[in-house]
Phi, psi and omega in degrees: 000144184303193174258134177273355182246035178279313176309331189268003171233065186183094147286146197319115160253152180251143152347159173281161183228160182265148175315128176279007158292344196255324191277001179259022190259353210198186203228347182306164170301144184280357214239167182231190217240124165308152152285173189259018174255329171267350176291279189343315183299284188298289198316278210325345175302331184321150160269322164078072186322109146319342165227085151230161203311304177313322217286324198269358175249357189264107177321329203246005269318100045090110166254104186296301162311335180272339157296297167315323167302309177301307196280353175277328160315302157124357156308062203304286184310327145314297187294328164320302174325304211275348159272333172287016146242069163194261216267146198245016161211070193299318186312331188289288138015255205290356168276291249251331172316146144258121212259014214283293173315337184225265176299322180288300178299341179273347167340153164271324174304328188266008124329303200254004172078010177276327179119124152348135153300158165287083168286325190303302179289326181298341200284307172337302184298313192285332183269332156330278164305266198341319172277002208252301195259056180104326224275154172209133187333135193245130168228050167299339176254031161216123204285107199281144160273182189253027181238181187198126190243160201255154188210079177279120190102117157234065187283202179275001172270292160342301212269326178312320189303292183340285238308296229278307182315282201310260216299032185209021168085017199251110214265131167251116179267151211223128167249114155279133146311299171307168180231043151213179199274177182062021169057229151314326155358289197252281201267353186263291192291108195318166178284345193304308222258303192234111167303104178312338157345295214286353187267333175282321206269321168336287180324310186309295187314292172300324159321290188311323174313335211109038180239154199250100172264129180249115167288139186052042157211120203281142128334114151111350196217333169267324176218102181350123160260021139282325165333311182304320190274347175263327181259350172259188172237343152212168176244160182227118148263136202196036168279017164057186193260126189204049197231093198281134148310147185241108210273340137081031185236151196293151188093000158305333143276017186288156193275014169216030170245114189259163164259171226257313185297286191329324196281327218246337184280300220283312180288328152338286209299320168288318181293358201244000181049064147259148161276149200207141150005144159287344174265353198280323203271120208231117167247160189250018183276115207083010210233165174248112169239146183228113159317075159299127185141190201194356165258187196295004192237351163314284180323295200326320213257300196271004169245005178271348179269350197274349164269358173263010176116322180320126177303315186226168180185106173238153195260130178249103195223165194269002166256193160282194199268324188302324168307339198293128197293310197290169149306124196280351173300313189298331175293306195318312196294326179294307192295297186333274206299015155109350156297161218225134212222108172242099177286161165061072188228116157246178185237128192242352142168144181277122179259148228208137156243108163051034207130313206233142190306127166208015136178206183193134192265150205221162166220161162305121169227173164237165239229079177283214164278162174304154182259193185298324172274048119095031175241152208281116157325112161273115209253182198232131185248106212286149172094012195236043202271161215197148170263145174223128196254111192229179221234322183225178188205106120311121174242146208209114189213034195059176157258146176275169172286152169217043196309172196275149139329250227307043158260315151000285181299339153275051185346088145266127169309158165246136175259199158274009207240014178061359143258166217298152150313096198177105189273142175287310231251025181280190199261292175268130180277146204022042154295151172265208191253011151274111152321307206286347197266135130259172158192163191211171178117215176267352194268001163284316171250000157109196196294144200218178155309141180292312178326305186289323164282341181291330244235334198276317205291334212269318174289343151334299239266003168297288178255036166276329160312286178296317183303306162293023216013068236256000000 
């Protein structure tokens, strides 16, 4: 039996994190890897809640606690199974969650103020080492059927849908436009927070199970999607949201007001030497840019300029800080490595010298009543407008549904907000108003969390299983 009094003689620890002069100098991960002596430790902090709270605050609900036991144990290679079967990208997880926000904020511990078990560094630790020493999923007890399903997009909802069909005898083929798998994964999230390696080694894995990716090939323009609804025996959608909010203030269209994806796509693509436009590559070295936004794709766009060199870099967002949408580690990581954060700002309009961007006029807001989804409204305090003077402007406000045309031609629903119909709690689940078509993710609930799309594609692909009478 553990020791039950390790939270009160052990505190919470994180990885070591590299200095932030040193780590805004290179785009690697900032955080460094438990030794396996320091997992075993922080897992042994569990309480091992009868009713627990991470599991019921974690979209894929995770079982954390059983895990964390196997690993206080040292039992790696157990805990690998067991964490794949809820999730089907945990090493990913466990970088990219905000577990601040979720598994972590439901701790009991961080209730009672001893400090959150790590989960977020344990998920981490276990799939890592475990695939470092070999493990690789066994579906040696499953028998492949004779159907096949098309899988368009292989962001984390595409592969959670693979992860579950394959391991359930059902061969999935996954069509990418791009010309590697993982959607954001790979080109909207910086190297800092996720290393592409693992979107590679991640690719290896599922390849071996059996799931079939074709690459570099678009829907609607390389290949019909009727073929797919024809040749298949279900379709999975799962192409996420890539459609930038428009902030819809004069000046906005100046050549140096960027959108937050492009800009985060286009350095991605450079750092990994792929090919792209000569123009998709967008640098910030010398220059003071200001982020407008308050989530995680806010951060990604100020530490990525701050790694490219920007003389100044400020994050502009209309709310307070408590208010802010993003993970609060990321902010904490953003103020460290020199991003300088000016709240309850909104922004009215960007000023031009002879062309070229030279500051944005901004005002003052407060913090009002809750809107409908129960966050404190910023309300704008007339006379109080202010200048800020920078070189670029990122506007990083979310994203939209951006459904295809040629969906149209199969009436798959719409909602008015432009994403697809596709119910969790319906007879076959996230089925569309096509039978053979599902879909999940973001383009079902709009931009979400990577968790949260791992968790819809995995329930998809349940019921694409009963739909086939699989």
């Amino acid at each position: 039996m553990g020791n039950v009094r390790q939270f009160l003689e052990l505190d919470r620890q994180m990885p070591e994190k590299k200095p932030a002069m040193e780590r805004k100098q290179h785009f690697e991960e900032i955080y460094q890897e438990f030794d396996l002596q320091h997992a075993m430790a922080q897992a042994d902090r569990c309480l091992h809640c009868g009713n627990p709270y991470c599991e019921w605050a974690c979209p894929v609900h995770n079982y954390i606690p059983n895990w964390l036991k196997l690993v206080s144990e040292g039992n790696i290679m157990e805990a690998a199974e067991m964490s794949h079967q809820t999730n089907s990208l945990p090493e990913m997880c466990g970088r990219i969650c905000p577990q601040d926000r979720l598994c972590e904020e439901a701790c009991t511990l961080e209730d009672t103020n001893f400090g959150a078990v790590t989960i977020g560094a344990v998920e981490k630790f276990i799939t890592d080492t475990a695939t470092e020493q070999g493990w690789t999923p066994s579906l040696d007890n499953i028998a492949m059927t004779d159907k096949k399903v098309a899988i368009v997009g292989s962001g984390p909802a595409g592969l959670g849908c693979a992860d579950i069909l394959i391991r359930n005898g059902v061969k999935p083929v996954v069509f990418e436009k791009q010309q590697e798998i993982g959607g954001l994964l790979t080109f909207g999230i910086p190297q800092f927070k996720l290393d592409k390696d693992l979107v590679v080694k991640r690719r290896k894995i599922l390849e071996g199970m059996g799931v079939e990716f074709r690459c570099n090939t678009e829907i609607g323009k390389d290949v019909a999607f009727d073929s797919l609804v024809q040749d298949y025996d279900a379709v999975f959608l799962g192409m996420g949201t890539y459609k930038p909010m428009a902030g819809r203030f004069p000046g906005e269209d100046l050549p140096q007001v960027h959108k937050a994806l492009d800009f985060l796509i286009g350095n991605v693509k450079n750092e990994l030497n792929m090919d792209q436009p000569s123009d998709a590559f967008i640098s910030m070295k010398g220059k003071r840019v200001v982020v407008l936004g308050g989530g995680d794709t806010t951060m990604d766009c100020t530490r990525t300029s701050i790694r490219q060199g920007a003389s100044e870099v400020y994050c502009v967002y209309r709310r307070d800080e408590e208010n802010m949408p993003g993970s609060r580690a990321e902010v904490k990581n953003a103020k460290e490595e020199g991003v300088q954060f000016k709240f309850n700002l909104s922004p009215v309009e960007v000023l031009e010298e002879n062309g070229q961007v030279s500051g944005i006029k901004v005002i003052q807001t407060r913090m009002g009543e809750p809107d409908e989804n129960g966050r404190r409204r910023a309300e704008m305090i007339p006379g109080s407008e202010t200048v800020i003077d920078c070189d670029a402007v990122i506007v990083a406000f979310g994203f939209q549904p951006n459904p295809p045309e040629w969906l149209q031609d199969h009436q798959v629903s719409l909602t008015d907000w432009n994403t697809i119909v596709a119910k969790e709690d319906s007879e076959y689940p996230f089925q569309t108003s096509h039978e053979k078509i599902f879909a999940g993710g973001d383009m079902v609930r709009g931009s979400s969390l990577v968790v949260h799309a791992i968790a819809e594609g995995r329930a998809a692909a349940e019921g694409i299983l009963d739909y086939l009478d699989v």
